[in-house]
Coordinates of C-alpha atoms in Angstrom, one line a residue:
M1 CA 6.8 -40.1 18.7
L2 CA 3.6 -40.0 20.6
S3 CA 2.3 -43.1 21.0
R4 CA -1.6 -42.7 19.4
G5 CA -3.6 -44.8 22.7
L6 CA -2.7 -41.8 25.0
R7 CA -4.7 -39.0 22.8
G8 CA -6.0 -37.7 26.5
I9 CA -2.4 -37.1 28.5
R10 CA -1.2 -33.8 27.9
P11 CA 2.3 -34.2 26.3
P12 CA 4.9 -32.3 27.7
L13 CA 6.0 -29.1 26.3
A14 CA 8.7 -31.1 24.8
S15 CA 6.7 -32.7 22.3
V16 CA 4.8 -30.0 21.5
K17 CA 7.9 -28.0 20.5
Q18 CA 9.5 -30.0 19.0
A19 CA 6.8 -31.8 16.9
A20 CA 4.9 -27.6 15.6
S21 CA 9.4 -27.4 14.8
L22 CA 8.8 -31.4 12.6
R23 CA 5.4 -29.8 10.7
L24 CA 7.5 -26.2 10.4
M25 CA 10.0 -28.5 8.4
N26 CA 8.2 -30.5 6.9
K27 CA 6.0 -28.0 5.1
R28 CA 9.7 -25.8 4.2
G29 CA 10.5 -27.1 0.8
F30 CA 7.2 -28.7 0.4
S31 CA 7.2 -25.8 -2.6
D32 CA 5.8 -27.1 -5.9
Q33 CA 2.7 -28.5 -3.5
V34 CA 1.1 -25.5 -1.5
H35 CA -0.6 -22.8 -3.8
S36 CA -2.3 -20.6 -1.5
A37 CA -2.0 -20.4 2.6
E38 CA -3.7 -18.0 5.2
F39 CA -1.5 -16.0 8.0
D40 CA -3.2 -13.3 10.6
L41 CA -2.2 -9.9 9.7
R42 CA -1.0 -7.6 12.4
E43 CA -4.1 -5.4 14.1
Y44 CA -6.0 -1.7 13.6
T45 CA -6.5 0.9 14.7
L46 CA -10.0 2.6 13.6
H47 CA -11.1 7.1 14.0
K48 CA -15.3 7.1 14.0
I49 CA -15.4 3.5 12.5
T50 CA -16.1 0.2 13.9
D51 CA -15.6 -2.2 10.8
G52 CA -12.2 -2.0 9.3
P53 CA -9.8 -5.2 7.4
P54 CA -10.1 -8.6 8.1
G55 CA -7.2 -10.4 10.8
K56 CA -6.6 -13.5 8.0
A57 CA -5.8 -13.2 4.6
V58 CA -5.5 -16.2 2.0
M59 CA -2.2 -15.3 0.0
T60 CA -1.3 -17.9 -3.0
R61 CA 2.6 -18.5 -4.3
E62 CA 2.2 -16.5 -7.6
E63 CA 1.3 -13.4 -5.3
G64 CA 4.1 -14.4 -3.3
L65 CA 7.0 -14.2 -5.1
T66 CA 6.4 -12.0 -7.0
Y67 CA 5.4 -9.6 -3.1
Y68 CA 9.4 -11.4 -2.9
R69 CA 10.6 -10.0 -6.3
Q70 CA 9.4 -6.6 -5.9
M71 CA 10.4 -5.9 -2.8
Q72 CA 14.4 -7.2 -3.5
I73 CA 14.2 -5.6 -6.8
V74 CA 13.5 -1.8 -4.5
R75 CA 15.8 -3.0 -2.2
R76 CA 18.5 -3.2 -4.7
M77 CA 17.6 -0.6 -6.5
E78 CA 17.4 1.5 -4.0
T79 CA 20.2 0.4 -2.0
A80 CA 23.0 0.8 -6.8
A81 CA 21.3 4.8 -6.2
S82 CA 22.9 5.0 -2.5
N83 CA 26.3 3.3 -4.1
L84 CA 26.1 6.2 -7.2
Y85 CA 25.5 9.2 -5.5
K86 CA 28.7 8.4 -3.6
S87 CA 30.8 7.9 -6.2
K88 CA 29.2 11.2 -7.3
V89 CA 27.4 9.7 -10.9
I90 CA 24.1 10.8 -9.1
R91 CA 24.1 14.5 -8.4
G92 CA 21.5 16.5 -6.3
F93 CA 18.6 15.2 -4.3
C94 CA 18.1 11.2 -3.6
H95 CA 15.7 11.1 -1.5
L96 CA 15.8 5.6 -0.9
Y97 CA 13.4 3.7 0.3
S98 CA 15.0 1.3 1.5
G99 CA 12.6 -0.5 4.7
Q100 CA 9.4 1.1 3.0
E101 CA 8.9 -1.5 0.8
A102 CA 5.8 -3.1 2.1
C103 CA 3.9 -0.2 1.7
C104 CA 4.3 0.3 -2.5
V105 CA 3.8 -3.0 -2.8
G106 CA 0.4 -3.9 -0.8
M107 CA -1.0 -0.8 -1.8
E108 CA 0.0 -1.6 -5.2
A109 CA -1.2 -5.0 -5.5
S110 CA -5.1 -3.9 -4.2
I111 CA -5.8 -1.3 -6.7
D112 CA -5.9 -1.1 -10.6
K113 CA -4.1 -0.2 -12.9
N114 CA -6.7 2.8 -14.1
D115 CA -6.2 4.3 -10.1
S116 CA -4.5 7.1 -9.7
V117 CA -1.6 7.4 -7.6
I118 CA 0.7 10.8 -6.6
T119 CA 3.3 10.7 -4.1
A120 CA 6.6 12.8 -2.2
Y121 CA 10.4 13.7 -3.4
R122 CA 10.4 9.6 -1.4
C123 CA 9.4 7.8 -4.8
H124 CA 11.4 5.2 -6.3
G125 CA 9.6 2.3 -5.5
W126 CA 6.1 3.4 -6.5
T127 CA 8.4 4.4 -9.8
Y128 CA 8.9 1.0 -10.3
M129 CA 5.5 0.0 -9.2
R130 CA 3.7 2.2 -11.5
G131 CA 5.0 0.6 -14.6
R132 CA 8.4 1.8 -15.2
S133 CA 12.1 -0.1 -14.9
A134 CA 14.4 -1.2 -12.7
R135 CA 16.9 1.0 -15.5
E136 CA 14.2 3.6 -16.1
V137 CA 14.6 4.8 -12.8
L138 CA 18.3 5.1 -12.4
C139 CA 19.0 6.3 -15.5
E140 CA 16.8 9.3 -14.3
L141 CA 18.7 9.3 -11.4
T142 CA 21.7 8.9 -14.0
G143 CA 19.8 12.5 -15.9
R144 CA 20.3 9.6 -18.9
K145 CA 17.7 10.0 -21.8
T146 CA 16.8 6.3 -21.6
G147 CA 15.7 7.8 -17.8
C148 CA 11.8 8.0 -16.9
T149 CA 11.1 11.4 -18.1
Q150 CA 14.4 11.4 -20.0
G151 CA 16.8 12.6 -17.9
K152 CA 15.4 15.8 -16.7
G153 CA 13.3 15.3 -13.7
G154 CA 15.9 13.0 -11.3
S155 CA 15.4 11.7 -7.9
M156 CA 11.8 13.8 -7.1
H157 CA 10.1 14.1 -10.5
M158 CA 8.9 10.3 -12.1
Y159 CA 6.0 10.1 -14.0
G160 CA 4.2 7.1 -15.7
H161 CA 0.7 5.2 -16.3
E162 CA -1.8 7.7 -13.4
Y163 CA 1.3 8.3 -12.1
Y164 CA 1.1 11.2 -11.0
G165 CA 5.6 11.2 -9.5
G166 CA 7.6 12.8 -6.7
N167 CA 6.2 15.9 -5.5
G168 CA 9.4 18.3 -4.7
I169 CA 7.5 20.5 -2.4
V170 CA 6.5 19.7 0.9
G171 CA 2.7 18.1 0.7
A172 CA 1.6 20.1 -2.1
Q173 CA 0.9 16.5 -3.8
V174 CA -1.6 16.5 -0.8
P175 CA -4.1 19.0 -3.2
L176 CA -3.0 17.6 -6.4
G177 CA -4.6 14.4 -5.6
A178 CA -7.3 15.7 -3.8
G179 CA -7.7 17.0 -7.8
I180 CA -7.1 14.0 -10.1
A181 CA -9.9 12.7 -7.2
L182 CA -12.1 15.0 -8.5
A183 CA -11.8 14.6 -12.2
H184 CA -12.4 11.4 -11.4
K185 CA -15.8 12.4 -9.8
L186 CA -17.0 15.0 -12.0
R187 CA -16.0 11.9 -15.1
G188 CA -17.8 8.5 -13.4
N189 CA -15.7 6.3 -14.3
G190 CA -15.4 4.7 -10.8
R191 CA -11.2 5.2 -9.6
I192 CA -10.2 6.6 -7.4
C193 CA -6.5 8.1 -6.0
L194 CA -4.0 7.5 -3.3
T195 CA -2.5 10.0 -2.2
L196 CA 0.8 9.8 -0.3
Y197 CA 2.8 12.0 1.9
G198 CA 4.8 11.5 5.4
D199 CA 5.0 11.9 8.5
G200 CA 7.0 15.5 7.8
A201 CA 4.5 17.2 5.8
A202 CA 1.3 16.0 7.2
N203 CA 1.8 18.9 9.6
Q204 CA 1.1 21.3 6.1
G205 CA -1.7 23.4 6.3
Q206 CA -2.7 23.0 2.9
L207 CA -3.1 19.1 3.8
F208 CA -6.3 20.7 6.5
E209 CA -8.0 22.7 3.8
T210 CA -7.2 19.3 1.3
Y211 CA -9.0 17.2 3.9
N212 CA -12.0 19.9 4.0
M213 CA -12.9 20.6 0.1
A214 CA -12.2 16.6 -0.1
K215 CA -14.9 15.9 2.6
L216 CA -17.2 18.4 1.1
W217 CA -17.7 16.8 -1.6
N218 CA -16.9 13.2 -0.4
L219 CA -14.1 12.6 -2.8
P220 CA -13.1 8.7 -4.1
C221 CA -9.8 9.8 -2.7
I222 CA -7.3 7.9 0.3
F223 CA -4.9 10.1 2.7
I224 CA -2.0 7.8 3.4
C225 CA 1.0 9.1 5.4
E226 CA 3.4 7.2 5.7
N227 CA 4.4 6.8 8.7
N228 CA 8.6 6.0 9.0
G229 CA 9.1 7.8 12.4
Y230 CA 11.7 11.2 11.1
G231 CA 10.7 13.8 9.8
M232 CA 14.6 15.7 7.5
G233 CA 16.5 16.1 11.2
T234 CA 13.8 15.0 14.2
S235 CA 11.9 12.5 15.0
V236 CA 8.2 13.4 14.6
E237 CA 7.4 13.3 18.9
R238 CA 10.0 16.4 18.5
A239 CA 8.3 17.6 15.6
A240 CA 3.8 17.5 16.1
A241 CA 1.5 17.6 19.1
T242 CA -0.9 15.1 18.5
T243 CA 1.1 11.7 15.9
E244 CA -1.8 9.6 16.0
Y245 CA -1.6 10.5 11.8
Y246 CA -4.5 8.2 11.6
S247 CA -6.9 10.0 12.8
R248 CA -5.4 14.1 11.9
G249 CA -8.7 14.0 9.1
D250 CA -11.1 14.3 12.5
Y251 CA -14.2 13.6 10.3
I252 CA -12.8 11.5 8.1
P253 CA -12.6 7.9 8.8
G254 CA -8.8 6.5 9.6
I255 CA -7.1 4.0 10.1
R256 CA -3.5 3.3 11.7
V257 CA -1.7 0.1 9.7
D258 CA 1.5 -2.1 10.1
G259 CA 3.4 -0.8 6.5
M260 CA 6.5 -3.2 7.3
D261 CA 4.0 -6.1 7.0
V262 CA 3.1 -6.7 2.6
L263 CA -0.3 -8.6 3.2
T264 CA -1.4 -6.3 7.1
V265 CA -1.3 -3.1 4.0
R266 CA -2.4 -5.6 1.0
E267 CA -6.1 -6.1 3.2
A268 CA -5.6 -2.4 4.8
T269 CA -5.5 -1.0 0.7
K270 CA -7.9 -2.9 -0.3
W271 CA -10.6 -2.2 2.6
A272 CA -10.2 1.1 1.9
V273 CA -9.9 1.0 -1.7
D274 CA -13.6 0.3 -1.4
Y275 CA -14.7 2.2 0.7
A276 CA -13.9 5.3 -1.4
R277 CA -15.2 3.7 -4.0
S278 CA -17.7 3.3 -2.8
G279 CA -19.2 7.2 -2.8
K280 CA -18.5 6.6 1.1
G281 CA -15.8 9.9 0.2
P282 CA -11.8 9.9 1.6
I283 CA -10.3 7.6 4.2
L284 CA -6.9 8.2 6.1
M285 CA -4.6 5.4 6.1
E286 CA -1.7 5.7 8.2
L287 CA 1.3 3.5 7.4
K288 CA 4.2 2.9 10.9
T289 CA 7.0 2.2 8.5
Y290 CA 10.9 2.5 9.1
R291 CA 13.2 4.1 6.4
Y292 CA 16.7 3.0 6.8
Y293 CA 18.8 5.3 5.5
G294 CA 18.7 9.5 6.3
H295 CA 16.2 12.0 5.1
S296 CA 17.7 12.5 1.7
M297 CA 21.7 11.6 0.5
S298 CA 22.6 14.9 2.1
D299 CA 21.2 13.8 5.7
P300 CA 24.0 10.6 7.5
G301 CA 20.7 9.4 9.2
T302 CA 21.9 8.5 13.3
S303 CA 22.4 12.1 14.6
Y304 CA 19.0 11.5 15.6
R305 CA 18.7 8.2 16.3
S306 CA 21.1 5.5 17.0
R307 CA 23.0 2.2 14.8
D308 CA 21.3 0.3 16.7
E309 CA 18.1 1.8 16.5
I310 CA 18.2 0.9 12.3
Q311 CA 20.1 -2.3 13.3
S312 CA 17.5 -4.0 15.7
V313 CA 14.5 -2.7 13.3
R314 CA 16.1 -5.0 10.4
K315 CA 16.5 -7.7 12.7
T316 CA 13.4 -8.0 13.6
R317 CA 10.3 -6.2 11.6
D318 CA 12.7 -6.1 8.5
P319 CA 9.5 -6.1 5.1
I320 CA 11.6 -8.1 2.9
T321 CA 12.6 -11.2 5.7
G322 CA 9.3 -10.8 7.3
L323 CA 8.1 -11.9 3.4
R324 CA 10.1 -14.3 3.4
E325 CA 9.4 -16.0 6.5
K326 CA 6.6 -16.2 5.5
L327 CA 7.4 -17.6 2.5
L328 CA 9.6 -20.1 3.8
D329 CA 7.5 -21.3 6.8
S330 CA 4.0 -21.8 4.5
G331 CA 5.3 -24.2 2.5
L332 CA 4.4 -21.4 -0.1
A333 CA 8.3 -21.2 -1.3
S334 CA 11.8 -22.9 -1.2
T335 CA 14.8 -22.0 -0.7
D336 CA 16.0 -23.1 -4.3
D337 CA 12.9 -20.2 -4.9
I338 CA 13.8 -17.7 -2.8
K339 CA 17.6 -17.9 -4.5
K340 CA 16.6 -18.0 -7.3
I341 CA 14.7 -14.2 -7.7
E342 CA 17.4 -13.4 -5.5
Q343 CA 20.1 -14.1 -7.8
E344 CA 17.3 -12.4 -10.2
A345 CA 17.0 -9.1 -8.9
K346 CA 21.1 -8.9 -8.3
A347 CA 21.5 -9.1 -11.9
E348 CA 18.3 -7.0 -13.2
I349 CA 20.2 -4.6 -11.0
D350 CA 23.4 -4.6 -12.4
E351 CA 22.3 -4.2 -15.4
A352 CA 20.0 -1.5 -15.1
V353 CA 23.5 0.4 -12.5
E354 CA 25.5 -0.2 -15.9
C355 CA 23.2 1.8 -17.9
A356 CA 22.4 3.9 -15.7
K357 CA 26.4 4.7 -16.1
N358 CA 26.3 4.4 -19.9
D359 CA 23.4 5.4 -21.4
P360 CA 23.6 8.6 -23.8
E361 CA 22.5 12.3 -21.4
P362 CA 19.9 14.4 -23.6
P363 CA 21.2 16.4 -26.1
L364 CA 21.4 20.2 -25.6
D365 CA 18.3 21.0 -27.8
D366 CA 16.2 18.8 -25.1
L367 CA 16.2 22.3 -23.3
F368 CA 13.5 23.6 -25.4
M369 CA 11.4 20.1 -25.7
H370 CA 8.1 19.8 -23.1
V371 CA 8.2 23.8 -22.0
Y372 CA 4.4 23.8 -24.6
S373 CA 2.2 20.4 -24.3
G374 CA 2.7 21.2 -28.6
G375 CA 6.3 20.8 -29.2
T376 CA 9.4 22.5 -28.7
Y377 CA 9.8 26.7 -28.6
A378 CA 11.0 26.3 -32.6
D379 CA 8.1 25.2 -33.6
R380 CA 6.6 27.4 -32.5
Q381 CA 7.6 29.3 -33.7
I382 CA 7.7 28.3 -37.1
R383 CA 3.9 28.3 -36.8
G384 CA 3.8 32.2 -35.9
C385 CA 2.5 31.2 -32.3
D386 CA 5.9 32.2 -30.1
V387 CA 4.9 33.8 -26.8
M388 CA 5.9 37.6 -27.2
S389 CA 3.1 37.2 -30.3
W390 CA 0.2 35.4 -28.6
H391 CA 0.9 37.7 -25.4
A392 CA 0.6 41.0 -29.2
T393 CA -2.5 39.3 -30.0
N394 CA -4.3 38.0 -27.0

């Protein structure tokens, strides 16, 4: 212990480290006494703007535990999806979000439920964050009637309240997102649209056409590139002459964000939302993140990157591990809190997996559902409004 009478003397480095370790140990286990804590955020890079998000943020105990639970559910849900695919219970396309959990959790924490979100085919995590249950997501993947699109959409086509889903065509959701933002502007409802795409889609021509219209009309749209480092079978460096995606909007301001830290994502998105909602027009965000699986289940993900690289990211940058350490080191959560959340998340996903295996499939009659907005094809025939008669009279 250091003597109180030796304040003017610098203590040995070892003593300083011991004192720091002691303070850290004292914080752990006292989650019932720590209700909020301030954290340093990861550095941002700005384009055509001088003032960006803050460098620090406060997280409450309730917020931290909520974020941790959400990320645990998304990670375990995707692991379950991988296992179901390998056992051939899930067929077709399947693009997993593992490693990118801080993106959807941080962004959802920054917007209102009535704000809009549209994304690409790597959409399971976002579907959960937009209010659909893990059971509905997994049941959709296995083609069950209880799925979020009644078993008819599969991995790439999931929807919810103000959630316009995944989109199977590379980059096609970006102009759609601008259209949603245009609708909000015309209605004057003060809402914004988060329009997400990947680094692979960032090279699509339709994105640049959309940037032009969005800036011309000053739409309340936030364009978000989830840059996980790799497209389908190749790295970003081999696919793009410039990988500074946050500056791709040219005349649209941009910001590059560490997408592996949930607080950094949350604060950057809050700032971007305020910018877009205030009438200044669109803004572009690039989230530097990482995917642990291949591009899809047909891609092992190891032919263009090493297993050592993947393991290194898991050890040093994993978003869930990073949040857990923040919660424990700050005293916002105890090890018992963490274990409880993990056990509850496991139980929830285990139950969802059983439903995904055993819930009923859609009946054949559902083939005729949702072809028209006003009912089935048979309904329209009964009303004398089938397609042939409509064409004959119009």
